[in-house]
Short mmCIF file of C-alpha atoms and ligand atoms in Angstrom, two decimals:
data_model
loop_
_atom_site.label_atom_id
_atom_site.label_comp_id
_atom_site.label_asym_id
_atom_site.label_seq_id
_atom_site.Cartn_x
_atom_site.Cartn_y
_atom_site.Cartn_z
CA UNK A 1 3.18 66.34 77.70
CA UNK A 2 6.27 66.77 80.02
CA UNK A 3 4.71 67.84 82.85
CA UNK A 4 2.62 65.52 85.83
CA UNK A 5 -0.56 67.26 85.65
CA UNK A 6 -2.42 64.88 87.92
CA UNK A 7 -1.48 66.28 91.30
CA UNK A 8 -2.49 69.68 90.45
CA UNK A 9 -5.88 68.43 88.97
CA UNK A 10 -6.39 66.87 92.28
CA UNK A 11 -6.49 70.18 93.76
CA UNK A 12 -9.16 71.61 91.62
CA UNK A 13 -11.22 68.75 92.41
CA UNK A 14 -10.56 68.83 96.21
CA UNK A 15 -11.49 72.41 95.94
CA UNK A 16 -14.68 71.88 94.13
CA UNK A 17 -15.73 69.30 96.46
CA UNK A 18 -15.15 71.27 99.71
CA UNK A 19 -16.91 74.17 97.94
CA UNK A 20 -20.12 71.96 97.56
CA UNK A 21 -19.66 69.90 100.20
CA UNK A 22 -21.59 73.16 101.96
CA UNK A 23 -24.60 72.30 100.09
CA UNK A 24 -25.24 68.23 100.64
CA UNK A 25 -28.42 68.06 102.28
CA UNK A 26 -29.48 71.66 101.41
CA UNK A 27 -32.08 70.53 98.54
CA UNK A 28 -30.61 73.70 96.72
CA UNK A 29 -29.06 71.43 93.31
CA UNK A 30 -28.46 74.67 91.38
CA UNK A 31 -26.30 76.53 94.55
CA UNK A 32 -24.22 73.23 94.80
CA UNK A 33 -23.39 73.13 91.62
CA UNK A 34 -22.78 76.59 91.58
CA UNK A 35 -20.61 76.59 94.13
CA UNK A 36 -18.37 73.62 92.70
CA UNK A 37 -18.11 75.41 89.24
CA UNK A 38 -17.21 78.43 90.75
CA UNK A 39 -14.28 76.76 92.87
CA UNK A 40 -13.05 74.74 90.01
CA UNK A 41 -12.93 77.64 87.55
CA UNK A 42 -10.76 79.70 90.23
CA UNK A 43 -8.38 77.26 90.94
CA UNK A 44 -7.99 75.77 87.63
CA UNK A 45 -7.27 79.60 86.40
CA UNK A 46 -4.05 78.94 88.83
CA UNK A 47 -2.74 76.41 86.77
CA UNK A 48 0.14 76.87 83.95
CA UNK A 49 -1.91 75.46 80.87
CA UNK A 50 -3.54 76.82 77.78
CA UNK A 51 -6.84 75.34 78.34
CA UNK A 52 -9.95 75.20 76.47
CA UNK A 53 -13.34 73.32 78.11
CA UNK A 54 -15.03 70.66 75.31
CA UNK A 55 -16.90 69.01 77.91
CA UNK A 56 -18.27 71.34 80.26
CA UNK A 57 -21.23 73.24 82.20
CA UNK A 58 -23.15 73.90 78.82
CA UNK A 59 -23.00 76.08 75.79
CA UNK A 60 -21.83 79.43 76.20
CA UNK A 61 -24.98 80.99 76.08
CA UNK A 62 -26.18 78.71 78.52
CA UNK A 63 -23.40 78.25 81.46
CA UNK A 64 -21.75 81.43 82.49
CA UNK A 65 -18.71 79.29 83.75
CA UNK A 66 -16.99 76.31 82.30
CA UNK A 67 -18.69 76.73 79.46
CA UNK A 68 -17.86 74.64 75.93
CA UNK A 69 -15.07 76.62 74.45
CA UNK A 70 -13.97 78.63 77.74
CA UNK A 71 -10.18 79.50 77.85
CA UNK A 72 -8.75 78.36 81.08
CA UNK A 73 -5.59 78.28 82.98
CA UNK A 74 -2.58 80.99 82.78
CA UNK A 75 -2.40 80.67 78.81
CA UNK A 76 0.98 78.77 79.02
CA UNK A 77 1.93 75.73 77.29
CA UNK A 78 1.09 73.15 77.44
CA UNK A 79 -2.02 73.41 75.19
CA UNK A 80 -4.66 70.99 76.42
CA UNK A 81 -8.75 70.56 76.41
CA UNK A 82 -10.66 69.94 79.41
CA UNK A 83 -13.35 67.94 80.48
CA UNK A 84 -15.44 68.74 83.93
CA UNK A 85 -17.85 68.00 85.90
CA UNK A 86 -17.75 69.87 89.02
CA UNK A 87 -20.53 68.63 90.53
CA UNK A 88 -21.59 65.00 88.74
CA UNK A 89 -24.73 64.17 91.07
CA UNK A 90 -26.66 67.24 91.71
CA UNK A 91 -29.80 65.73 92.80
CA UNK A 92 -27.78 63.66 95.13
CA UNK A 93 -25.63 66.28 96.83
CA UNK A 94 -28.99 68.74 97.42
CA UNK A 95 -30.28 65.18 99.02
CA UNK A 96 -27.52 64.04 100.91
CA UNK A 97 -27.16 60.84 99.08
CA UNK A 98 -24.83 58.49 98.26
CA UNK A 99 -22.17 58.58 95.31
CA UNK A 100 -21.41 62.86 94.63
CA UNK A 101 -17.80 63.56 93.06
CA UNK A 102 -16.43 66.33 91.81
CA UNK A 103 -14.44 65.81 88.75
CA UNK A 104 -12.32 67.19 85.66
CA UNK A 105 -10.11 65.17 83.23
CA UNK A 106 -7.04 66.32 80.57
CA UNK A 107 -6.25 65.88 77.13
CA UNK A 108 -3.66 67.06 74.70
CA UNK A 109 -6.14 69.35 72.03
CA UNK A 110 -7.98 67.39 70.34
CA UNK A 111 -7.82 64.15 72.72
CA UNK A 112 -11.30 64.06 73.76
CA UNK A 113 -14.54 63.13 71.93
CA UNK A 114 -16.88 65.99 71.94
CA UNK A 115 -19.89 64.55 73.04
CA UNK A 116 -23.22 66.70 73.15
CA UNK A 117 -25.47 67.04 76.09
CA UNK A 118 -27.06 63.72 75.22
CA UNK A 119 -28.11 60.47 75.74
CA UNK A 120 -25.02 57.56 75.38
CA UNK A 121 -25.57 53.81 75.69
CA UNK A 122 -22.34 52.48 78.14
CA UNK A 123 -20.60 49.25 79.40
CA UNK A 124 -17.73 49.37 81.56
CA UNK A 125 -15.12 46.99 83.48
CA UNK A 126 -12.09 46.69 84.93
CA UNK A 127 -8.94 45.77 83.68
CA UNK A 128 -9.76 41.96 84.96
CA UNK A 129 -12.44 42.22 82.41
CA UNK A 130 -10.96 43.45 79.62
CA UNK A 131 -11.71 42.71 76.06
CA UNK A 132 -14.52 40.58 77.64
CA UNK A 133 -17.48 43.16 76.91
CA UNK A 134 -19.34 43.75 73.59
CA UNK A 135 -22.05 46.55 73.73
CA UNK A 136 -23.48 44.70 70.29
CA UNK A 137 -24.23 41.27 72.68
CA UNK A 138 -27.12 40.99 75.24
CA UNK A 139 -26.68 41.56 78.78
CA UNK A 140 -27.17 38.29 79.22
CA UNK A 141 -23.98 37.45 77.25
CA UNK A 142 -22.24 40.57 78.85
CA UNK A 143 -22.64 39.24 82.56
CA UNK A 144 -21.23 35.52 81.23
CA UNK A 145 -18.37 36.44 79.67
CA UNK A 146 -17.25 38.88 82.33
CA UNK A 147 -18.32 36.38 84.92
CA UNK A 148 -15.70 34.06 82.78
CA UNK A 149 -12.96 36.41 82.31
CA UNK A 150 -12.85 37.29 86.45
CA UNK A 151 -12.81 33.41 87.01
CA UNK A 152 -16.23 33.74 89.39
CA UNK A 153 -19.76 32.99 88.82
CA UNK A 154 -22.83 35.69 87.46
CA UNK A 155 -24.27 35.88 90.67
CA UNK A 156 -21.08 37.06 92.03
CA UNK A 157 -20.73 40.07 89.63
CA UNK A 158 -22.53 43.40 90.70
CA UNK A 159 -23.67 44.93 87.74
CA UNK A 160 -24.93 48.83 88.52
CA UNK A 161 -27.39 50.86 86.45
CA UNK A 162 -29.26 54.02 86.97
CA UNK A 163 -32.85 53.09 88.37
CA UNK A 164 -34.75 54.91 85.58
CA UNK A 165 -37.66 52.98 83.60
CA UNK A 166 -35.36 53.33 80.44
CA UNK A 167 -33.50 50.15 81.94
CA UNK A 168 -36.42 47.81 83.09
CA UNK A 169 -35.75 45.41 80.53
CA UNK A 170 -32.40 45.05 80.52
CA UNK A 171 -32.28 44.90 85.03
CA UNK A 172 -34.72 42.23 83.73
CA UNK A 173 -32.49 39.93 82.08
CA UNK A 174 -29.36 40.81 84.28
CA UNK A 175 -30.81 39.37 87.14
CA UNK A 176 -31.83 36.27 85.08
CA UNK A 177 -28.36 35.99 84.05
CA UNK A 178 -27.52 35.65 87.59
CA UNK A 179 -25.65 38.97 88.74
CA UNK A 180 -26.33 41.24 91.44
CA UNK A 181 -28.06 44.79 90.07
CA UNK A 182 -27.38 48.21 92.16
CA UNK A 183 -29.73 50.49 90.96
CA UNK A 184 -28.16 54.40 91.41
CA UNK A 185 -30.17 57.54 91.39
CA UNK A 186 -27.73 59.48 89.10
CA UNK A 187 -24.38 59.73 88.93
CA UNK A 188 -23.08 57.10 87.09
CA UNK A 189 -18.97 58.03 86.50
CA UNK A 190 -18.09 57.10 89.75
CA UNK A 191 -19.72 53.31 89.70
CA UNK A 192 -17.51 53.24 85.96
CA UNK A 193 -13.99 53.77 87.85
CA UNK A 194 -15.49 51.75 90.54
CA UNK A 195 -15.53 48.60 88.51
CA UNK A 196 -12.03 49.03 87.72
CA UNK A 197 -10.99 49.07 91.61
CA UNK A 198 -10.53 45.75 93.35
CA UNK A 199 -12.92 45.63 96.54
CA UNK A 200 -15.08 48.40 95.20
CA UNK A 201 -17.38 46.04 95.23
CA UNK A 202 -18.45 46.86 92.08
CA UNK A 203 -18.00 44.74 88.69
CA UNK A 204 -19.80 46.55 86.06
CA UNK A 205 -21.06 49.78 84.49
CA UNK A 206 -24.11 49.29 82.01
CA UNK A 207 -27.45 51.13 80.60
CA UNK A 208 -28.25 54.75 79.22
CA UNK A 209 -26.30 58.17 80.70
CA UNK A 210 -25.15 61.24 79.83
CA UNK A 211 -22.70 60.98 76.34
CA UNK A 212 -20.87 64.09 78.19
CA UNK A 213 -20.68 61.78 81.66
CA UNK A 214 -18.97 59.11 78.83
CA UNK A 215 -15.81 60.69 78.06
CA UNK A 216 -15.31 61.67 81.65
CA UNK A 217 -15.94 57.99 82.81
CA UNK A 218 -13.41 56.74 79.54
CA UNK A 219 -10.78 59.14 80.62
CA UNK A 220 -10.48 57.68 83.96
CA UNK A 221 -10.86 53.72 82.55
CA UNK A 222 -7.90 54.48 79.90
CA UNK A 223 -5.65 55.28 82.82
CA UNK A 224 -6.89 52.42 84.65
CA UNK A 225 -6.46 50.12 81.67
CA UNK A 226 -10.12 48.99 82.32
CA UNK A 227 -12.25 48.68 79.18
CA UNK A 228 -15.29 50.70 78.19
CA UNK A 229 -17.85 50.73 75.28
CA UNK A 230 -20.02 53.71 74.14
CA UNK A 231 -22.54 54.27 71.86
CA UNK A 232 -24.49 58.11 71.54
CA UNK A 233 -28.07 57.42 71.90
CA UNK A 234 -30.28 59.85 69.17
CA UNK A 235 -33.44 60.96 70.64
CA UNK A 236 -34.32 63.58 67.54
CA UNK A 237 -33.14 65.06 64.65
CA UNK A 238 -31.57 68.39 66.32
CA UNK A 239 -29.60 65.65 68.46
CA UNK A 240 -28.23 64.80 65.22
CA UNK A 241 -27.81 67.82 63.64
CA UNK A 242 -25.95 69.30 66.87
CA UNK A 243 -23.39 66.32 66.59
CA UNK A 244 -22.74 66.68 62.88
CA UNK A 245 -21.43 70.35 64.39
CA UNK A 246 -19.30 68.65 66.52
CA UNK A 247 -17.78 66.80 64.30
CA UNK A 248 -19.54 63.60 64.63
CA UNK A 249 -20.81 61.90 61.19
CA UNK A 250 -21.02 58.06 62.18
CA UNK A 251 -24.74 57.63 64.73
CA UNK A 252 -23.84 54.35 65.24
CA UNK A 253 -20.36 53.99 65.80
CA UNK A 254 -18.85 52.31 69.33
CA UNK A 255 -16.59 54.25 70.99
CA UNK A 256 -14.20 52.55 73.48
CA UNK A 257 -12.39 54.34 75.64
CA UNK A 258 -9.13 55.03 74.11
CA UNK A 259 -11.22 56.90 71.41
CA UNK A 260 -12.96 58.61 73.47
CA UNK A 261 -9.71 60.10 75.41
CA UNK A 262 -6.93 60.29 73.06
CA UNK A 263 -3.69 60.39 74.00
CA UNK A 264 -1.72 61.02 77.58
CA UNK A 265 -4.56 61.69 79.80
CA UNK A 266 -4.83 62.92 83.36
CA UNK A 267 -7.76 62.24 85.87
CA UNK A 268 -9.18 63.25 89.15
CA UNK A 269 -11.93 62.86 91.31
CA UNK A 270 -13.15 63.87 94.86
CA UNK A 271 -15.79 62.41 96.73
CA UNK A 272 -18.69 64.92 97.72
CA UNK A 273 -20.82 62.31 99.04
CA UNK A 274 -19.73 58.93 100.21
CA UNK A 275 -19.81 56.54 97.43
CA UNK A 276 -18.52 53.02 96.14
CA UNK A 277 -15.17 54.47 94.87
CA UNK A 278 -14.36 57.03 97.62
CA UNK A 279 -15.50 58.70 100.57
CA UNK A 280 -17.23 62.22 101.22
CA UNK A 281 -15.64 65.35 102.36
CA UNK A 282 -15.92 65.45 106.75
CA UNK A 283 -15.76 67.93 108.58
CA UNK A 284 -13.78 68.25 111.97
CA UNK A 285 -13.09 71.08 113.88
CA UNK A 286 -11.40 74.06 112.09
CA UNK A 287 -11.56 72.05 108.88
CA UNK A 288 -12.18 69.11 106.57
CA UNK A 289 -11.08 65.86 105.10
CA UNK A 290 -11.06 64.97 101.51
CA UNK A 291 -10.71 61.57 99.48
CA UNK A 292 -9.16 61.81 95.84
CA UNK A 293 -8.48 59.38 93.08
CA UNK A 294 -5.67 60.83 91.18
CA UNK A 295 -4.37 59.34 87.91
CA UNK A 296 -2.49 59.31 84.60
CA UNK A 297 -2.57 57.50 81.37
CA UNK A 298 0.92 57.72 80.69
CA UNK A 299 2.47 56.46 83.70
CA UNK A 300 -0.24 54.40 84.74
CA UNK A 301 -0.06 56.01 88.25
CA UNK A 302 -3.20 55.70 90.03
CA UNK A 303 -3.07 57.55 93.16
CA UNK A 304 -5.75 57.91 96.20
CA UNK A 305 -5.14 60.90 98.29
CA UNK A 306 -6.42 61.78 101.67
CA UNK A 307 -6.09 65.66 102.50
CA UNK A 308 -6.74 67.44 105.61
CA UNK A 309 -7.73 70.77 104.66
CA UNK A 310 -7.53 73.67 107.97
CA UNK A 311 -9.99 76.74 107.21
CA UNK A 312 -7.89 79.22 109.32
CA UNK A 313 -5.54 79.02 106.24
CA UNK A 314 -8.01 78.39 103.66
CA UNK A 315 -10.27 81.16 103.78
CA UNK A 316 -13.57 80.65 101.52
CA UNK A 317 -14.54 77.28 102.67
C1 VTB B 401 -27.21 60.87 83.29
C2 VTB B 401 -26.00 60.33 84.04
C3 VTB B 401 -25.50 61.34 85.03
O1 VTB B 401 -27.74 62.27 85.12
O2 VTB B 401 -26.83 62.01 82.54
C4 VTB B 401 -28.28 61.29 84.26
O3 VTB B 401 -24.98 60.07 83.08
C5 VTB B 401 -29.50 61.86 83.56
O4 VTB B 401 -30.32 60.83 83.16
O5 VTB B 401 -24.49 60.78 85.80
P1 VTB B 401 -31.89 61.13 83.13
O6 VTB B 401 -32.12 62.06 82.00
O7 VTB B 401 -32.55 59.81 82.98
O8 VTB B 401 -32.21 61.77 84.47
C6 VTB B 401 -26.64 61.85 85.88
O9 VTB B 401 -27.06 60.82 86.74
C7 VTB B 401 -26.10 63.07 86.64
O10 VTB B 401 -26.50 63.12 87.92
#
């Protein structure tokens, strides 16, 4: 691809978050995300792309926007598939919790895995941990060889997992292995691209998510050059039959993130909700102030972006 998509992606997810941002605290999940989808489909309609959505709101039947095989863009070259998540944290917007983003990421067709609404088994780093993790080994061998390859000890590693009773066991031996656990109520892209940002304060992605949640969160850790593992989780056959659709034959294969995203890949986040990797949208008088992470495989650029947006020349916010 010729162009720098990244900047322009940064503006669907700004929009998207400032569309949303309404909702945090409103215990309405479904308006939220609603609101976000709606946003992101009208401004990524602006762009000059041939798009077509492989990770999106649901099937088409199901998702009246963003839906799995939705055109997008202006129908220009380049041709490219999408991957969004307008609102990843639903539950935590409508609650006013920590760790909402808004976010979308671009392939050239064909570049992303395409993952079914399922269940995927992940470990992720950043690039000072690279080639260290191996999904195969127990946590307990996880946290000691990252702990080796950042030069620190376990117990100064924070390792974060969603708090679900899926992950008892393995929160278990993590904190017998010495590190730090931060348990998350959803939402777990942003602590992924967390781990590969010095001072984040976070070291380490692990446990069971959404597969769909995967590629977003291996998109962003390609153009980090952080490393990621990935393994779909089958909870019955249909799971398996619905894969074999989409092209998927091996259950058990690992998937790190380069084969998840294929290719040069763009990025972008915004913060809905304060979180470890960036800040919520706040509101001052006459308008708002957003916080993006911005990136591309390619060049490697990773970019954070503070906007002020003003509503007397934004009308719809
Ligand atoms: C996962 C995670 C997402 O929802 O899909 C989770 O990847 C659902 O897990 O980030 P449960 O079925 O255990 O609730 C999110 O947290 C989205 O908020």
């Amino acid at each position: 691809m010729d162009r720098n998509l990244a900047l322009e992606l940064a503006r669907v997810t700004e929009a998207a978050a400032l569309a949303c941002a309404r909702w945090v605290g409103k215990g309405d999940k479904m308006a939220a995300d609603e609101a976000a989808t709606n946003a992101m489909r009208r401004t990524l309609g602006a762009m000059q792309i041939s798009g077509t959505v492989v990770i999106g709101e649901g099937e088409m039947d199901e998702a009246p926007m963003l839906y799995i095989g939705e055109k997008v863009g202006s129908g220009d070259s380049p041709e490219v598939d999408i991957a969004v998540d307008p609102l990843e944290g639903t539950s935590i917007c409508a609650k006013g919790m920590n760790g909402a983003i808004a976010t979308i990421a671009l392939a050239p067709r064909g570049g992303f895995l395409h993952a079914p609404d399922m269940y995927m088994e992940k470990i992720a780093v950043g690039p000072s941990a690279k080639g260290a993790i191996d999904i195969n080994a127990s946590p307990t061998e996880n946290v000691k060889r990252v702990a080796e390859a950042k030069g620190c000890r376990p117990e100064d590693l924070t390792v974060v997992l969603l708090d679900r009773p899926r992950h008892d066991k393995i929160v278990h031996e993590i904190r017998k292995a010495g590190a730090r656990i931060h348990l998350i109520t959803d939402g777990d892209v942003a602590p992924a691209i967390a781990a590969a940002v010095d001072g984040s304060g976070v070291d380490m992605l692990m446990g069971i998510g959404g597969a769909p949640e995967g590629v977003l969160a291996a998109a962003a850790l390609k153009c980090m050059d952080g490393d990621m593992q990935g393994r779909l989780v089958f909870m019955t056959n249909e799971e398996r039959d619905r894969s074999k659709k989409m092209g998927i034959d091996d259950f058990d294969r690992v998937y790190n993130a380069g084969d998840m995203a294929q290719g040069d890949v763009f990025f972008a986040a915004t913060g809905v909700t304060n979180g470890d990797l960036l800040k919520g949208v706040r509101y001052f008088a006459g308008g708002a102030e957003t916080h993006t992470i911005v990136m591309r495989s390619k060049s490697r650029t990773v970019r954070f972006i503070e906007s002020q947006h003003y509503f007397d020349s934004k009308p719809g916010f």
